[in-house]
Amino acid sequence: MTLDHLAAIADTQRLFAATLATTDPEAPVTSCGAWRVADLALHLGGVHWWAAAMALGVDLDPHEPARPRDAASLTAFYTWAAGHLVDTLAEVGDTPALTLVGHGPATFWRRRQLHETLIHLWDLQEAAGAGHDALPDEVWADAVAEVADTLAPRQVRIGRAPTFPHAIDLACAQGAWRLGPGGPAAATVRATARDLALVLWHRVDAVTLTVTGDRTAAHRTLALPLTP
């Protein structure tokens, strides 16, 4: 199955906007430090706006306005930014763009913004105490793959994370991926795609995972800053 990232972004954005509209803007987002819901919405909307510019080949500094912070204004702002992103990505297709890993096709941002929205939707739903929507396993599996093939290697390359001392394999029903160097893996970590993604983004505790092999090596690797 080929994942339609653009359609999945729009679906995830709609869930974010719908939850935002009914959530207290000053509710704490415990998975994001001292942030409140308003901060989360302004951040994600600002990132959408910045990513749309990157897809057009322009690197801008995201502006996250401090006001207003009421639910209606935040929802209107986020909905505008979300629509602007999707419309821009649909228009530019695979034309040359700026990406997190240098020059590349604008389609890079379809995947990156899908998973940015996916993780922050989870953050928002936690803050709202509303339960979590059952998003497709394929979306969560692709979020795992993005960390393994793009985000974690970039974190090492730009000095935000140390070189991986061990190879760790990640496995779920939808596939398997490698963190770290080639050769035999020190451990294999198994879970649902959703739980793997949330552990890699440091949203849930890794102790819930099934580890075969060197548990210490696995937990040390998973504790590294694998994502921006």
Short mmCIF file of C-alpha atoms in Angstrom, two decimals:
data_model
loop_
_atom_site.label_atom_id
_atom_site.label_comp_id
_atom_site.label_asym_id
_atom_site.label_seq_id
_atom_site.Cartn_x
_atom_site.Cartn_y
_atom_site.Cartn_z
CA MET A 1 0.00 0.00 0.00
CA THR A 2 1.35 3.41 -1.00
CA LEU A 3 0.58 6.06 1.59
CA ASP A 4 -1.01 9.23 0.20
CA HIS A 5 0.81 11.71 2.42
CA LEU A 6 -1.08 14.75 1.19
CA ALA A 7 -4.50 13.23 1.86
CA ALA A 8 -3.28 11.95 5.23
CA ILE A 9 -2.03 15.43 6.18
CA ALA A 10 -5.45 16.92 5.45
CA ASP A 11 -7.22 14.22 7.48
CA THR A 12 -4.89 14.69 10.45
CA GLN A 13 -5.17 18.48 10.27
CA ARG A 14 -8.96 18.24 10.38
CA LEU A 15 -8.77 16.16 13.54
CA PHE A 16 -6.37 18.67 15.08
CA ALA A 17 -8.63 21.62 14.23
CA ALA A 18 -11.76 19.86 15.50
CA THR A 19 -10.10 19.00 18.81
CA LEU A 20 -8.59 22.47 19.14
CA ALA A 21 -12.00 24.11 18.75
CA THR A 22 -13.35 22.37 21.86
CA THR A 23 -10.25 22.44 24.10
CA ASP A 24 -9.31 25.04 26.70
CA PRO A 25 -6.48 27.10 25.13
CA GLU A 26 -4.72 27.29 28.49
CA ALA A 27 -4.88 23.56 29.22
CA PRO A 28 -1.35 22.21 29.85
CA VAL A 29 0.32 20.07 27.19
CA THR A 30 2.40 17.92 29.50
CA SER A 31 4.20 16.14 26.66
CA CYS A 32 5.62 19.50 25.50
CA GLY A 33 7.13 20.92 28.67
CA ALA A 34 5.53 24.18 29.81
CA TRP A 35 3.39 24.63 26.70
CA ARG A 36 -0.32 25.29 26.83
CA VAL A 37 -2.74 24.29 24.06
CA ALA A 38 -2.49 27.80 22.60
CA ASP A 39 1.29 27.45 22.33
CA LEU A 40 0.93 24.10 20.59
CA ALA A 41 -1.58 25.47 18.06
CA LEU A 42 0.55 28.54 17.32
CA HIS A 43 3.63 26.36 16.94
CA LEU A 44 2.05 23.88 14.54
CA GLY A 45 0.39 26.60 12.50
CA GLY A 46 3.71 28.44 12.29
CA VAL A 47 5.53 25.29 11.22
CA HIS A 48 2.93 24.68 8.48
CA TRP A 49 3.50 28.23 7.20
CA TRP A 50 7.30 27.79 7.30
CA ALA A 51 7.18 24.39 5.58
CA ALA A 52 5.03 25.80 2.78
CA ALA A 53 7.70 28.46 2.21
CA MET A 54 10.45 25.82 2.23
CA ALA A 55 8.53 23.89 -0.42
CA LEU A 56 8.68 27.05 -2.52
CA GLY A 57 12.44 27.33 -1.94
CA VAL A 58 12.26 30.10 0.65
CA ASP A 59 13.62 29.72 4.20
CA LEU A 60 11.62 31.99 6.52
CA ASP A 61 11.65 32.43 10.29
CA PRO A 62 8.29 31.10 11.59
CA HIS A 63 6.40 33.84 13.41
CA GLU A 64 4.28 32.53 16.25
CA PRO A 65 2.06 35.40 17.42
CA ALA A 66 1.51 35.68 21.17
CA ARG A 67 -2.08 36.90 20.73
CA PRO A 68 -4.89 36.12 20.36
CA ARG A 69 -5.14 32.91 22.37
CA ASP A 70 -8.88 32.26 22.47
CA ALA A 71 -10.17 28.99 21.00
CA ALA A 72 -12.04 30.54 18.06
CA SER A 73 -9.10 32.68 16.92
CA LEU A 74 -6.62 29.86 17.39
CA THR A 75 -8.80 27.49 15.36
CA ALA A 76 -9.19 30.07 12.59
CA PHE A 77 -5.43 30.67 12.51
CA TYR A 78 -4.60 26.98 12.50
CA THR A 79 -7.20 26.16 9.83
CA TRP A 80 -5.79 28.90 7.60
CA ALA A 81 -2.19 27.69 8.03
CA ALA A 82 -3.19 24.06 7.48
CA GLY A 83 -5.05 24.87 4.27
CA HIS A 84 -2.20 27.05 3.03
CA LEU A 85 0.24 24.18 3.51
CA VAL A 86 -1.88 21.57 1.75
CA ASP A 87 -2.73 23.91 -1.14
CA THR A 88 0.94 24.84 -1.58
CA LEU A 89 2.15 21.25 -1.53
CA ALA A 90 -0.53 20.21 -4.01
CA GLU A 91 0.46 23.04 -6.33
CA VAL A 92 4.24 22.59 -6.31
CA GLY A 93 4.24 18.79 -6.69
CA ASP A 94 7.79 17.43 -6.80
CA THR A 95 9.51 20.63 -7.94
CA PRO A 96 12.91 21.47 -6.37
CA ALA A 97 12.69 22.76 -2.81
CA LEU A 98 14.60 23.31 0.42
CA THR A 99 14.35 20.39 2.85
CA LEU A 100 15.83 19.42 6.21
CA VAL A 101 18.50 17.41 4.39
CA GLY A 102 19.42 19.96 1.72
CA HIS A 103 17.93 20.53 -1.70
CA GLY A 104 15.33 17.98 -2.73
CA PRO A 105 11.79 17.56 -4.04
CA ALA A 106 8.98 19.54 -2.44
CA THR A 107 7.22 16.23 -1.76
CA PHE A 108 9.64 15.84 1.18
CA TRP A 109 7.36 18.17 3.10
CA ARG A 110 4.27 16.00 2.58
CA ARG A 111 5.80 13.28 4.73
CA ARG A 112 7.49 15.61 7.24
CA GLN A 113 4.37 17.70 7.86
CA LEU A 114 2.14 14.65 8.11
CA HIS A 115 4.18 13.33 11.00
CA GLU A 116 4.64 16.74 12.60
CA THR A 117 0.85 17.00 12.66
CA LEU A 118 0.41 13.38 13.76
CA ILE A 119 2.60 13.74 16.85
CA HIS A 120 1.14 17.11 17.82
CA LEU A 121 -2.38 15.76 17.35
CA TRP A 122 -1.48 13.14 19.94
CA ASP A 123 -0.17 15.92 22.21
CA LEU A 124 -3.40 17.90 21.80
CA GLN A 125 -5.65 14.92 22.43
CA GLU A 126 -3.68 14.12 25.58
CA ALA A 127 -4.18 17.70 26.75
CA ALA A 128 -7.88 17.55 25.90
CA GLY A 129 -8.35 14.20 27.67
CA ALA A 130 -10.52 13.23 24.76
CA GLY A 131 -8.99 9.90 23.81
CA HIS A 132 -7.07 9.22 20.63
CA ASP A 133 -8.47 8.74 17.15
CA ALA A 134 -7.61 5.43 15.51
CA LEU A 135 -5.38 6.68 12.71
CA PRO A 136 -4.22 4.03 10.21
CA ASP A 137 -1.34 1.79 11.24
CA GLU A 138 0.35 2.64 7.94
CA VAL A 139 0.60 6.30 8.99
CA TRP A 140 2.21 5.40 12.32
CA ALA A 141 4.58 2.94 10.60
CA ASP A 142 5.68 5.65 8.20
CA ALA A 143 6.37 7.90 11.20
CA VAL A 144 8.71 5.20 12.54
CA ALA A 145 10.39 4.90 9.15
CA GLU A 146 10.90 8.66 8.94
CA VAL A 147 12.75 8.71 12.25
CA ALA A 148 14.94 5.77 11.22
CA ASP A 149 15.78 6.86 7.68
CA THR A 150 15.76 10.68 7.94
CA LEU A 151 15.38 12.34 11.34
CA ALA A 152 17.71 10.28 13.54
CA PRO A 153 20.57 10.27 10.99
CA ARG A 154 20.15 14.05 10.65
CA GLN A 155 20.28 14.51 14.43
CA VAL A 156 23.65 12.70 14.46
CA ARG A 157 24.94 14.54 11.40
CA ILE A 158 24.26 18.02 12.82
CA GLY A 159 25.58 17.14 16.28
CA ARG A 160 22.32 17.04 18.20
CA ALA A 161 22.78 13.36 19.00
CA PRO A 162 25.94 11.25 19.44
CA THR A 163 26.92 8.56 16.97
CA PHE A 164 24.88 5.48 17.80
CA PRO A 165 27.05 3.05 19.79
CA HIS A 166 24.84 0.10 18.89
CA ALA A 167 22.53 -0.99 16.12
CA ILE A 168 18.94 -1.40 17.24
CA ASP A 169 16.23 -2.95 15.09
CA LEU A 170 12.64 -1.72 15.30
CA ALA A 171 9.84 -4.07 14.27
CA CYS A 172 6.06 -4.01 14.01
CA ALA A 173 3.44 -5.72 11.87
CA GLN A 174 3.96 -3.18 9.08
CA GLY A 175 7.75 -3.48 8.74
CA ALA A 176 11.21 -3.31 10.28
CA TRP A 177 13.85 -0.57 10.45
CA ARG A 178 17.37 -0.05 11.76
CA LEU A 179 18.70 2.62 14.11
CA GLY A 180 22.47 2.85 14.04
CA PRO A 181 25.26 1.16 12.09
CA GLY A 182 25.18 -1.99 10.02
CA GLY A 183 26.12 -5.40 11.31
CA PRO A 184 24.38 -7.49 13.97
CA ALA A 185 21.86 -5.59 16.07
CA ALA A 186 22.40 -5.37 19.82
CA ALA A 187 18.65 -5.67 20.31
CA THR A 188 15.32 -5.81 18.53
CA VAL A 189 12.43 -3.69 19.78
CA ARG A 190 8.90 -4.84 18.93
CA ALA A 191 5.60 -3.05 19.44
CA THR A 192 2.69 -1.64 17.51
CA ALA A 193 3.64 1.00 14.95
CA ARG A 194 1.89 3.64 17.07
CA ASP A 195 3.80 2.73 20.24
CA LEU A 196 7.12 2.63 18.40
CA ALA A 197 6.52 6.09 16.94
CA LEU A 198 5.49 7.55 20.30
CA VAL A 199 8.58 6.10 22.00
CA LEU A 200 10.88 7.48 19.29
CA TRP A 201 9.30 10.91 19.78
CA HIS A 202 9.65 10.50 23.57
CA ARG A 203 5.90 10.64 24.16
CA VAL A 204 5.57 7.33 26.02
CA ASP A 205 7.94 5.25 28.13
CA ALA A 206 10.05 2.64 26.38
CA VAL A 207 9.50 0.12 29.16
CA THR A 208 6.20 -0.80 27.50
CA LEU A 209 8.05 -2.28 24.52
CA THR A 210 9.15 -5.86 23.95
CA VAL A 211 12.94 -6.05 23.71
CA THR A 212 14.94 -9.05 22.56
CA GLY A 213 18.68 -8.87 23.21
CA ASP A 214 20.52 -6.15 25.11
CA ARG A 215 17.81 -4.17 26.90
CA THR A 216 20.29 -1.62 28.24
CA ALA A 217 21.61 -0.86 24.76
CA ALA A 218 18.06 -0.57 23.42
CA HIS A 219 16.91 1.83 26.14
CA ARG A 220 20.06 3.96 25.87
CA THR A 221 19.54 4.31 22.12
CA LEU A 222 15.84 5.10 22.45
CA ALA A 223 16.62 7.76 25.06
CA LEU A 224 18.77 9.72 22.58
CA PRO A 225 17.36 12.87 20.91
CA LEU A 226 16.26 11.04 17.77
CA THR A 227 13.92 13.77 16.50
CA PRO A 228 14.12 17.59 16.17
#
